[in-house]
C-alpha cells in the first residue's frame, strides 16, 4: 500500500524513542450545537491519537471553539445576551458532547483568549513589519438600519442569471451561478430587510500572491493528500489573490494593533487557536514546551485534521502566514469528506440533520465511533451514514462477532473453573497469527486507512468464532473427562478476545475499558497483545454491548425532525410566511416562482370567524387566533393559528371579524404551540398589513373559489 501522505516509518514501539506529535481538529463554530457531520472529524482524529498513545508515542491533542465573527455577535444580540455569554454556554455544550463520544482532548479551549490575542497580533505584526500587509479602500454592501457592513451570506435577492428569488449574495443554489451581491435582483439584507447601500472602507490585506512559489513547493512536499494537492495546484496556477484579513466595527473579535475600529477577520485568528490552545496547555504542564512544537526549526510532528471545505484556509493562508511570521508549518494536513445520511445531504426536514445530543438520547456513542471507523479511509470522499447498514453492521460485527467471543467463553470459565483461565495455551499458532496481524493493522491506523484496519480485525474475529465453533465447548462440557479441554478452548478464546480489544481500543475505548475490568488486566498497550493470560483469574462477565434497536433509530429521526420544526418556529417571527402577514422585506415587483393550476387547486381557502385573539408571551410579532370554520365544516372546525400581524392589529379589534384562511395546511409545531392553518393578509409590512376579508353575506366554512 502506498499512503497518500508521507509518514514516519513504523517501528516497534519498544525499539525507538517516542515520537512527539501535536494533533488538532478544526475548531467548531461557537454559535450552534455539534452534529454528526462534525463528529466524523473528531472521531477520526481521536482514533488516530488514541492509537499513537497506545503505542507509547507522546501525542498531544488540542482543540478549541471558534468564538469570533459577525454571526456570533448577531446571534447573541438575537438572544439578548453578550457574545461572551453565548460562547461560554456553547463551549460547555460542545465539551459535554465531545466527552460523551469519548473524544479525549488534552486541552479544549476558546479562540476568545488572551493567548490567542497575543499570538494573532504577533503574527500580524511580523507580516506587517516585513511589508506583507497591504492597505486600500474597498466598496462594500452596508446595512444602514443595522449600521453594519454585510458579508455575502447576509444578503439575499434574485439570481441575476436564472431569476430564482431568495438566493445568497455570492452564488445561486438553483443554477450554480456565482456573482457579486451588487448583481442581485432586488437585494435585501437578511438582518433588517432593507436594501443594502454601497459604502467605502479601508481594509487590510495579506499579500498571499508573494508566497506562491513557497506554497507550490510546500503543497507538493507530501504534506497533503494527492487529490488535495492537485486541487490547490489549480488555484496556484490560476493566480492567488490578496487576502482580506480585516473587518469593520461592530465586530466580535480582536482589534488590529494600531488601527482603530478594525478587527481581525475570524479566519485569521481561528487557526491561531491551535497554537493558543497548546500554549495554554503548556502553561499547565511542565513536560510540554511551546517552542518545541512551533519554532521554525522544530523537529516534532504537527498534524491538522480538517474537512475538505476549508482546505484553502489551512493549506494556503495558514502555512504562508506561519512561514512569514517565523513559525514552523504543519507536517501534514489530513482532509476528510462530508457525512451524508442514507445517500443524501443531511436534511433538517427529513430528520437526518442529527445533533450529537439527540443521538446520545437514543443510541450508544460507540456504535457511531465503530460505524464511522469501518468506513473511514485516507481520501476526501464523502462517508454515508446509512441507517439500515448502521444497524446491521454494528449488530453483526461488534455484538455478533466480537462481544460474542467473550460471552461464549466467559460463562464456562466463571461457572465451572472458579474464574480461572488455563495454565497453558493449546493453540499457540492461532495466538501468534493474531499477534502478527498487529503489524499490518498498525500500518492501516497510521495511514488513516481505518476501514481497512476494521476489516482485518473482523476477519480475526471470524477466525476466533470459527475456532470456538469447531471445538464446541458446550458439547465438551457434557462429556465426562473433558473438563480440561473446555477450560483450554475457552481460555484460548478469551486470549484471542483480549488481542481484539487491543486492536479496537482506539475505536471503542469505553467498551474496551469494561473488557479490561472483566479480564482483570491493566490498560491495554499495543505491545500487550504479545502477552498470554495463563493461569489468570478473570472477573464475572457482564454484557459489554447491547444490540442496536430499530425503534431507537426511528425515535432519533422523529426527534430530529421535531427539533427542526421547533427551530423553524423560533425564527418565524423574523421570517413570517406569506399569508400570515407577507414578509415586510418583499417588494411588489419581486416575482415568486410560477406554479401550475393543479398546485393552486390543492389550496383549500375558507372563510373563518376570529372568535378569540390574544398576544403571545415572548413573541414580538405574533398574535394567537382561535378561528371558527363553522359547525358544517366538521369536528375540527375550531383552529388555533399564529399570525404575524401584531404590528397592525390590537387583539380586541379582531374578535368577531371574518377572514380568509388556508384550511388544509399541515399543522406546524412552533415554539408557542401548534399552528393549524394560515390567515391571509397583504401589505408592505409593519402597520400596513390588512387581513383579507370576504364580501358581505359570507359565512364561516364557505369555500373561496
XYZ file of C-alpha atoms in Angstrom:
705
model
C 0.000 0.000 0.000
C 1.268 3.461 -0.891
C -0.048 6.091 1.544
C -1.282 9.436 0.257
C 0.696 11.294 2.907
C 4.394 10.923 3.678
C 4.582 9.402 7.146
C 7.299 8.292 9.549
C 8.441 4.686 9.186
C 6.646 2.307 11.537
C 8.905 0.531 14.017
C 8.326 -1.451 17.151
C 7.432 0.857 19.986
C 9.924 -0.799 22.308
C 12.845 -0.196 19.908
C 12.602 3.528 19.342
C 12.439 6.895 21.009
C 8.808 8.026 21.263
C 7.647 10.438 18.602
C 6.482 13.856 19.771
C 3.251 14.653 17.965
C 0.832 17.576 18.204
C -2.606 16.962 16.691
C -5.518 19.336 16.112
C -9.040 19.108 14.751
C -10.818 22.003 13.066
C -12.434 24.374 15.538
C -16.242 24.077 15.787
C -18.041 27.389 15.472
C -19.419 28.590 18.811
C -22.896 29.574 17.669
C -24.588 26.198 17.488
C -24.576 22.550 18.564
C -22.349 19.727 17.395
C -23.988 17.423 14.832
C -22.969 14.065 13.367
C -21.324 15.760 10.388
C -18.950 17.401 12.853
C -18.431 14.179 14.803
C -16.841 12.387 11.853
C -13.752 14.578 12.123
C -13.387 14.360 15.888
C -13.903 10.596 15.884
C -11.337 10.149 13.109
C -8.814 12.331 14.915
C -9.455 10.759 18.300
C -8.973 7.241 16.909
C -5.613 8.241 15.440
C -4.494 9.992 18.618
C -5.540 7.072 20.835
C -3.651 4.696 18.565
C -0.488 6.800 18.888
C -0.787 6.972 22.674
C -1.475 3.244 22.877
C 1.812 2.644 21.045
C 3.678 4.787 23.543
C 4.103 7.932 21.448
C 3.997 11.356 23.107
C 0.897 12.572 21.328
C -0.973 15.725 22.366
C -4.443 16.561 21.066
C -5.747 20.135 21.338
C -8.762 21.963 20.006
C -10.933 24.992 20.804
C -14.180 26.709 19.979
C -14.020 29.177 17.089
C -15.598 32.040 19.000
C -15.400 35.196 16.868
C -17.223 36.785 13.966
C -20.365 38.627 12.910
C -22.590 35.563 13.117
C -21.848 35.072 16.815
C -22.323 38.772 17.524
C -25.731 38.742 15.810
C -26.882 35.523 17.461
C -26.002 36.888 20.882
C -27.924 40.055 20.055
C -30.915 37.975 18.979
C -30.829 36.112 22.308
C -30.382 39.353 24.273
C -27.094 38.216 25.791
C -23.465 39.204 25.348
C -21.255 37.329 22.862
C -19.130 36.252 25.830
C -22.154 34.658 27.499
C -23.114 32.894 24.278
C -19.704 31.378 23.623
C -19.317 30.325 27.260
C -22.620 28.452 27.140
C -21.872 26.838 23.785
C -18.391 25.858 24.976
C -19.902 23.829 27.808
C -22.391 22.199 25.426
C -19.685 21.292 22.918
C -17.391 19.866 25.568
C -20.224 17.778 27.042
C -20.981 16.259 23.629
C -17.330 15.531 22.943
C -16.844 13.876 26.313
C -19.932 11.721 25.747
C -18.417 10.465 22.495
C -15.085 9.776 24.271
C -13.221 12.470 22.344
C -10.167 12.748 24.581
C -8.712 16.235 24.128
C -5.649 17.096 26.157
C -6.973 20.665 26.057
C -10.207 22.138 24.736
C -10.007 25.930 24.755
C -11.508 29.001 23.044
C -10.181 31.405 20.429
C -11.519 34.216 22.626
C -8.473 34.042 24.875
C -5.542 36.201 25.838
C -3.099 33.650 24.385
C -4.862 33.798 21.027
C -4.949 37.587 21.047
C -1.213 37.839 21.703
C -0.270 35.229 19.098
C -2.583 36.692 16.436
C -1.117 40.143 16.967
C 2.403 38.705 16.937
C 1.821 37.020 13.571
C 0.163 40.116 12.105
C 2.907 42.470 13.269
C 5.613 40.157 11.884
C 3.872 40.095 8.497
C 3.255 43.863 8.590
C 6.805 44.757 9.516
C 8.142 42.682 6.623
C 5.897 44.504 4.172
C 3.358 41.722 3.576
C 0.287 43.695 4.680
C -1.419 45.994 2.140
C -3.919 48.766 2.882
C -6.557 50.020 0.450
C -10.100 51.331 0.108
C -12.836 48.893 -0.880
C -16.542 49.283 -1.567
C -18.879 47.043 0.421
C -22.563 46.449 0.918
C -23.773 48.242 4.031
C -26.976 47.863 6.074
C -27.865 51.387 7.167
C -30.525 50.193 9.621
C -28.175 47.775 11.415
C -25.144 50.080 10.878
C -23.207 47.049 9.703
C -21.156 46.045 6.679
C -22.683 42.920 5.183
C -20.893 39.723 4.311
C -22.285 37.975 1.220
C -24.240 35.470 3.311
C -26.225 38.312 4.878
C -27.570 39.497 1.522
C -30.300 37.797 -0.482
C -32.104 38.552 -3.713
C -32.964 37.205 -7.117
C -30.322 35.375 -9.125
C -29.182 37.628 -11.992
C -28.959 34.609 -14.318
C -31.999 32.380 -13.663
C -34.096 34.932 -11.703
C -34.699 32.485 -8.810
C -35.568 34.614 -5.748
C -34.127 34.388 -2.240
C -30.529 33.489 -3.204
C -27.432 34.381 -1.214
C -25.139 37.191 -2.262
C -22.360 35.082 -3.767
C -23.924 32.105 -5.543
C -27.244 30.658 -6.700
C -28.335 27.306 -5.290
C -30.727 26.838 -8.225
C -28.428 27.272 -11.241
C -24.967 27.393 -9.644
C -24.104 30.866 -10.917
C -21.555 32.955 -8.997
C -21.792 36.737 -8.804
C -21.335 39.733 -6.527
C -24.109 40.973 -4.209
C -24.444 44.101 -6.363
C -25.707 41.939 -9.232
C -28.658 40.503 -7.271
C -32.202 41.421 -8.305
C -33.832 43.424 -5.500
C -31.078 42.667 -2.946
C -32.130 42.712 0.709
C -30.253 42.499 3.966
C -31.252 39.333 5.790
C -30.703 41.221 9.034
C -33.154 44.095 8.580
C -34.894 43.593 5.256
C -33.571 46.915 3.986
C -31.830 47.399 0.660
C -28.043 47.498 1.095
C -26.185 50.607 0.092
C -22.579 50.867 -1.022
C -20.026 52.348 1.336
C -16.256 52.620 1.226
C -13.927 51.436 3.959
C -10.194 50.926 4.480
C -9.245 47.259 4.660
C -6.026 45.348 5.290
C -4.789 42.520 3.102
C -2.212 39.776 3.467
C -0.065 39.624 0.323
C -0.656 35.954 -0.355
C 0.498 36.040 -4.019
C 4.061 36.748 -2.871
C 4.114 33.266 -1.285
C 3.078 31.434 -4.457
C 6.412 29.712 -5.076
C 6.778 28.743 -1.431
C 3.264 27.241 -1.489
C 3.835 25.388 -4.757
C 6.779 23.625 -3.131
C 5.093 23.091 0.232
C 1.831 21.675 -1.152
C 3.816 19.090 -3.165
C 6.122 18.084 -0.289
C 3.973 15.192 0.961
C 2.045 17.306 3.453
C -1.276 16.835 1.630
C -3.269 14.025 0.060
C -2.615 13.874 -3.666
C -6.159 14.879 -4.629
C -5.952 17.911 -2.345
C -2.565 18.951 -3.707
C -3.931 18.665 -7.241
C -6.857 20.933 -6.391
C -4.617 23.523 -4.804
C -2.364 23.424 -7.862
C -5.300 24.671 -9.935
C -5.677 27.700 -7.655
C -1.956 28.350 -7.560
C -1.659 28.177 -11.339
C -4.661 30.478 -11.781
C -3.028 33.089 -9.547
C -3.663 33.820 -5.881
C -5.417 36.962 -4.675
C -4.532 39.115 -1.701
C -6.476 38.000 1.357
C -8.706 40.474 3.200
C -7.859 39.959 6.882
C -9.824 42.885 8.354
C -13.412 43.606 9.285
C -15.096 46.832 10.356
C -16.690 47.559 13.697
C -19.044 46.458 15.097
C -17.405 43.046 15.158
C -16.785 40.443 17.853
C -13.093 39.665 17.722
C -9.619 41.095 18.268
C -8.778 44.641 17.230
C -5.934 45.050 14.767
C -2.960 46.653 16.544
C -2.600 50.346 15.832
C -5.821 50.624 13.827
C -8.982 51.997 15.389
C -12.289 50.305 14.599
C -10.733 47.449 12.607
C -10.764 43.807 13.672
C -9.050 40.627 12.554
C -11.246 38.571 10.231
C -12.269 35.425 12.105
C -10.281 33.206 9.734
C -7.073 34.915 10.748
C -7.302 34.169 14.449
C -9.175 30.831 14.146
C -6.172 28.651 13.142
C -4.021 30.599 15.587
C -6.377 29.000 18.100
C -4.436 25.752 17.641
C -1.316 27.488 18.889
C -3.183 29.283 21.666
C -4.812 26.113 22.977
C -1.439 24.371 23.029
C 0.229 27.350 24.719
C -2.482 27.302 27.377
C -1.774 23.608 27.918
C 1.981 24.229 28.112
C 1.357 26.725 30.896
C -0.373 23.937 32.819
C 2.155 21.156 32.172
C 5.882 21.216 32.759
C 6.545 18.380 30.283
C 5.492 20.456 27.257
C 7.327 23.429 25.748
C 5.646 25.654 23.177
C 8.761 26.276 21.084
C 9.475 22.544 20.804
C 6.376 22.242 18.649
C 6.013 25.649 16.945
C 9.524 27.031 16.421
C 10.681 27.191 12.806
C 13.320 24.508 13.388
C 11.082 22.232 15.488
C 11.670 18.510 14.865
C 8.371 17.414 16.379
C 5.351 16.466 14.248
C 2.272 18.632 13.694
C -0.952 17.314 12.127
C -4.176 19.164 11.319
C -7.357 17.134 10.727
C -9.938 19.145 8.773
C -12.873 18.921 6.373
C -12.216 19.328 2.668
C -14.315 22.510 2.577
C -11.720 24.552 4.495
C -8.565 23.294 2.823
C -7.769 26.694 1.259
C -7.506 28.367 4.677
C -5.303 25.608 6.094
C -3.113 24.785 3.107
C -2.635 28.249 1.577
C -3.265 31.123 4.021
C -2.110 29.306 7.155
C 1.308 27.968 6.043
C 2.082 31.263 4.293
C 1.412 33.308 7.433
C 3.241 30.832 9.677
C 6.270 30.938 7.401
C 6.160 34.718 7.213
C 5.964 35.057 10.996
C 8.849 32.671 11.684
C 6.888 29.601 12.840
C 7.027 26.031 11.560
C 4.483 24.688 9.054
C 2.422 21.508 9.562
C 3.905 18.066 8.985
C 0.667 17.068 7.277
C -2.890 18.254 6.788
C -5.410 15.452 6.612
C -8.692 16.329 4.951
C -11.848 14.222 5.016
C -15.154 14.339 3.170
C -18.666 15.163 4.319
C -21.251 12.967 6.013
C -24.369 12.050 4.064
C -27.325 10.180 5.558
C -28.911 7.417 3.505
C -27.047 8.689 0.466
C -28.327 12.251 0.687
C -27.144 15.528 2.177
C -28.032 15.893 5.837
C -31.510 17.417 5.995
C -33.481 19.001 8.791
C -36.823 18.356 7.103
C -36.069 14.650 6.668
C -34.875 14.353 10.257
C -31.323 13.451 9.237
C -29.534 16.616 10.377
C -28.829 14.801 13.622
C -27.345 16.630 16.573
C -24.843 14.826 18.756
C -27.026 15.413 21.795
C -30.079 13.942 20.072
C -28.119 10.857 19.026
C -26.939 10.381 22.612
C -30.529 10.356 23.863
C -31.192 7.153 21.944
C -28.016 5.328 20.947
C -24.654 4.253 22.313
C -21.934 6.659 21.084
C -19.596 3.713 20.465
C -21.963 2.450 17.771
C -21.222 5.611 15.771
C -17.499 5.526 16.533
C -17.332 1.994 15.175
C -19.520 2.646 12.137
C -17.530 5.704 11.089
C -14.272 3.811 11.690
C -15.442 0.949 9.480
C -15.946 3.353 6.561
C -13.042 5.788 7.044
C -10.115 5.961 4.642
C -7.311 8.365 3.805
C -9.157 10.146 0.969
C -11.566 13.072 0.898
C -14.526 11.044 -0.373
C -17.816 11.514 1.480
C -18.958 8.986 4.081
C -22.553 7.780 4.033
C -24.298 7.134 7.336
C -26.760 4.549 6.049
C -29.132 3.798 8.897
C -30.017 0.265 7.772
C -26.359 -0.610 7.236
C -25.518 1.025 10.578
C -27.900 -1.279 12.449
C -26.780 -4.381 10.569
C -23.047 -3.746 10.767
C -22.899 -2.822 14.449
C -25.068 -5.775 15.441
C -23.200 -8.227 13.215
C -19.652 -7.060 13.938
C -19.479 -5.725 17.475
C -22.271 -7.726 19.092
C -22.462 -10.822 16.899
C -18.725 -11.342 16.405
C -16.513 -9.574 18.938
C -18.560 -9.427 22.139
C -19.945 -12.866 21.324
C -16.472 -14.388 21.769
C -16.292 -13.201 25.358
C -19.877 -14.110 26.223
C -19.491 -17.632 24.750
C -16.317 -18.389 26.706
C -16.710 -16.471 29.962
C -19.717 -18.427 31.227
C -17.776 -21.687 31.295
C -14.739 -20.104 32.986
C -16.870 -18.266 35.560
C -19.143 -21.171 36.451
C -17.011 -24.298 36.030
C -13.467 -23.153 36.773
C -13.872 -20.547 39.520
C -12.960 -17.710 37.107
C -9.549 -19.264 36.413
C -8.019 -19.492 32.940
C -5.937 -22.449 31.826
C -2.242 -22.590 32.690
C -1.234 -23.259 29.078
C -2.249 -22.273 25.561
C -3.474 -25.178 23.468
C -3.281 -23.312 20.147
C -0.198 -21.118 20.141
C -0.210 -20.966 16.322
C -3.562 -19.190 16.246
C -2.467 -16.862 19.035
C 0.714 -15.968 17.127
C -1.323 -15.307 13.973
C -3.454 -12.804 15.907
C -0.359 -11.122 17.346
C 1.386 -10.884 13.971
C -1.678 -9.251 12.393
C -0.985 -6.238 14.615
C 1.837 -5.077 12.328
C -0.479 -4.587 9.342
C -3.326 -3.232 11.473
C -0.959 -0.653 12.983
C 0.128 0.415 9.499
C -3.508 0.878 8.488
C -4.193 3.012 11.560
C -1.087 5.102 10.969
C -2.028 5.804 7.360
C -5.657 6.592 8.250
C -6.906 3.531 6.401
C -9.051 2.852 9.420
C -11.717 0.962 7.473
C -9.060 -1.498 6.310
C -7.938 -1.959 9.912
C -11.509 -2.750 10.928
C -11.882 -5.302 8.136
C -8.685 -7.008 9.269
C -9.879 -7.050 12.878
C -13.261 -8.509 11.922
C -11.550 -11.214 9.863
C -9.684 -12.178 13.032
C -12.951 -12.172 14.985
C -14.377 -14.592 12.415
C -11.396 -16.899 12.958
C -11.851 -16.775 16.719
C -15.530 -17.671 16.421
C -14.670 -20.426 13.938
C -12.197 -21.872 16.436
C -14.854 -21.933 19.158
C -17.438 -23.426 16.777
C -15.042 -26.201 15.760
C -14.226 -27.170 19.349
C -17.772 -26.730 20.707
C -17.108 -26.247 24.439
C -20.861 -26.537 25.101
C -20.709 -30.120 23.765
C -17.443 -30.967 25.523
C -18.916 -29.774 28.800
C -21.455 -32.595 28.662
C -18.838 -35.309 28.106
C -17.083 -36.972 31.073
C -13.376 -36.198 31.401
C -13.426 -33.217 29.040
C -13.126 -30.508 31.677
C -9.546 -29.659 30.783
C -10.453 -29.253 27.113
C -13.370 -26.960 27.949
C -11.133 -24.743 30.053
C -8.423 -24.776 27.380
C -10.714 -23.872 24.470
C -12.391 -21.067 26.409
C -9.042 -19.747 27.640
C -7.757 -19.568 24.058
C -10.979 -17.800 23.064
C -10.585 -15.176 25.777
C -6.928 -14.612 24.885
C -7.955 -14.014 21.285
C -10.694 -11.687 22.505
C -8.093 -9.784 24.513
C -5.990 -9.200 21.372
C -9.076 -7.934 19.535
C -9.619 -5.483 22.389
C -6.062 -4.207 21.858
C -6.839 -3.544 18.204
C -10.263 -1.996 18.844
C -9.225 0.171 21.786
C -8.737 3.331 19.664
C -12.236 2.878 18.228
C -14.426 1.755 21.153
C -12.433 2.862 24.218
C -15.311 2.714 26.701
C -16.225 -0.853 25.761
C -12.580 -1.865 25.984
C -12.320 -0.317 29.449
C -15.188 -2.561 30.569
C -13.468 -5.520 28.898
C -10.234 -4.743 30.744
C -12.158 -4.882 34.017
C -13.783 -8.168 33.032
C -10.402 -9.664 32.069
C -8.875 -8.220 35.255
C -5.952 -6.642 33.404
C -4.248 -3.204 33.308
C -4.979 -0.799 30.402
C -4.027 -2.430 27.118
C -0.998 -1.049 25.280
C -0.277 -2.074 21.697
C 2.571 -4.374 22.751
C 0.325 -6.010 25.363
C -1.133 -8.127 22.560
C 2.006 -10.294 22.726
C 1.285 -11.411 26.268
C -0.701 -14.549 27.103
C -3.098 -14.706 30.023
C -2.230 -18.033 31.650
C -3.464 -19.315 34.996
C -5.130 -15.942 35.350
C -8.266 -15.077 37.306
C -10.925 -13.071 35.471
C -13.966 -11.272 36.837
C -17.612 -12.163 36.327
C -18.731 -11.380 32.808
C -21.183 -8.541 32.349
C -22.742 -7.746 28.953
C -20.400 -5.357 27.136
C -22.765 -4.066 24.457
C -26.425 -4.458 23.520
C -27.844 -4.639 20.022
C -28.943 -1.583 18.056
C -32.763 -1.474 18.024
C -34.711 -0.125 15.059
C -37.195 1.684 17.287
C -34.337 3.702 18.808
C -33.191 4.823 15.361
C -36.765 5.718 14.407
C -37.199 7.699 17.621
C -33.966 9.598 16.945
C -35.126 10.565 13.450
C -38.531 11.641 14.754
C -36.930 13.722 17.496
C -34.575 15.349 14.985
C -37.468 16.319 12.727
C -39.333 17.768 15.717
C -36.259 19.802 16.685
C -36.059 21.171 13.152
C -39.707 22.212 13.297
C -39.159 23.875 16.650
C -36.090 25.690 15.344
C -38.071 26.932 12.359
C -40.804 28.225 14.641
C -38.291 30.191 16.704
C -37.315 32.201 13.664
C -40.868 32.547 12.367
C -41.288 35.982 13.935
C -38.494 37.332 11.759
C -39.378 35.276 8.699
C -43.194 35.441 8.535
C -44.718 33.112 5.947
C -46.620 34.703 3.106
C -50.272 34.533 4.116
C -49.551 35.257 7.765
C -48.587 38.836 7.072
C -46.401 38.878 3.964
C -42.714 39.445 4.504
C -42.025 43.096 5.061
C -38.833 42.881 3.024
C -40.600 41.807 -0.169
C -41.384 44.427 -2.769
C -44.413 44.357 -5.020
C -42.312 43.882 -8.132
C -40.428 40.834 -6.813
C -41.776 37.747 -8.558
C -42.128 34.310 -6.979
C -41.617 31.011 -8.847
C -44.570 30.041 -11.054
C -46.957 27.263 -10.014
C -49.444 25.434 -12.190
C -53.227 25.190 -11.757
C -53.029 21.789 -10.088
C -50.782 23.257 -7.390
C -53.225 26.083 -6.737
C -56.247 23.751 -6.742
C -54.811 21.925 -3.733
C -55.175 25.054 -1.570
C -58.436 24.978 0.409
C -59.356 28.634 1.063
C -62.177 29.033 3.589
C -63.996 31.823 5.373
C -63.346 31.758 9.118
C -64.530 33.833 12.062
C -61.999 35.081 14.606
C -63.634 34.178 17.909
C -60.580 34.886 20.069
C -57.376 36.904 19.595
C -54.613 37.366 22.131
C -50.985 38.350 22.381
C -48.307 35.655 22.551
C -46.000 35.946 25.526
C -42.392 36.284 24.357
C -43.321 36.991 20.724
C -42.821 40.425 19.202
C -44.846 39.965 16.012
C -47.336 37.163 16.603
C -50.977 37.060 17.657
C -52.705 33.824 18.586
C -56.065 33.437 16.860
C -58.873 30.978 17.539
C -60.740 30.558 14.254
C -64.143 29.003 13.641
C -64.836 27.413 10.266
C -68.445 26.713 11.249
C -70.034 23.537 12.512
C -70.834 22.491 8.948
C -67.125 22.066 8.302
C -66.913 19.157 10.716
C -65.465 18.250 14.090
C -62.212 20.164 13.503
C -63.933 23.472 12.756
C -62.037 25.248 15.562
C -58.443 26.075 14.649
C -55.534 27.602 16.525
C -53.414 29.828 14.261
C -50.378 32.049 14.951
C -50.257 35.080 12.655
C -47.564 37.747 12.303
C -49.966 40.698 12.371
C -49.385 42.158 15.813
C -47.841 45.325 14.354
C -51.109 46.158 12.578
C -53.879 44.997 14.917
C -54.914 45.052 18.556
C -56.346 41.675 19.605
C -59.706 43.082 20.704
C -60.419 44.689 17.332
C -60.123 41.341 15.555
C -62.609 39.309 17.569
C -65.817 38.644 15.680
C -64.388 39.538 12.265
C -64.469 37.248 9.252
C -61.256 36.487 7.416
C -59.846 34.009 4.913
C -57.611 31.105 5.884
C -55.865 28.142 4.285
C -57.723 25.292 5.933
C -55.762 22.320 4.612
C -52.277 23.472 5.602
C -50.440 20.814 7.601
C -50.147 21.695 11.311
C -46.849 23.292 12.202
C -45.134 22.902 15.562
C -43.924 26.281 16.814
C -42.190 27.400 19.950
C -45.507 28.720 21.280
C -47.704 25.782 20.251
C -49.229 24.176 17.166
C -50.421 26.417 14.325
C -53.276 24.715 12.447
C -53.607 26.842 9.347
C -52.776 30.261 7.970
C -54.710 33.505 7.627
C -54.193 35.607 4.509
C -53.022 39.197 4.609
C -51.500 41.728 2.269
C -49.366 44.814 2.565
C -45.765 46.023 2.662
C -45.374 45.172 6.344
C -45.291 46.867 9.703
C -48.563 48.621 10.479
C -49.528 48.472 6.797
C -50.936 44.936 6.877
C -54.556 44.126 6.061
C -56.268 40.828 6.764
C -58.190 39.589 3.783
C -61.943 39.745 4.419
C -64.782 38.181 2.361
C -67.683 40.156 0.929
C -70.897 40.622 2.869
C -73.032 37.528 3.054
C -70.104 35.170 3.555
C -70.294 32.742 6.415
C -67.727 30.565 8.231
C -66.821 27.430 6.323
C -67.622 28.765 2.862
C -65.020 27.790 0.300
C -63.482 30.544 -1.798
C -63.263 29.537 -5.456
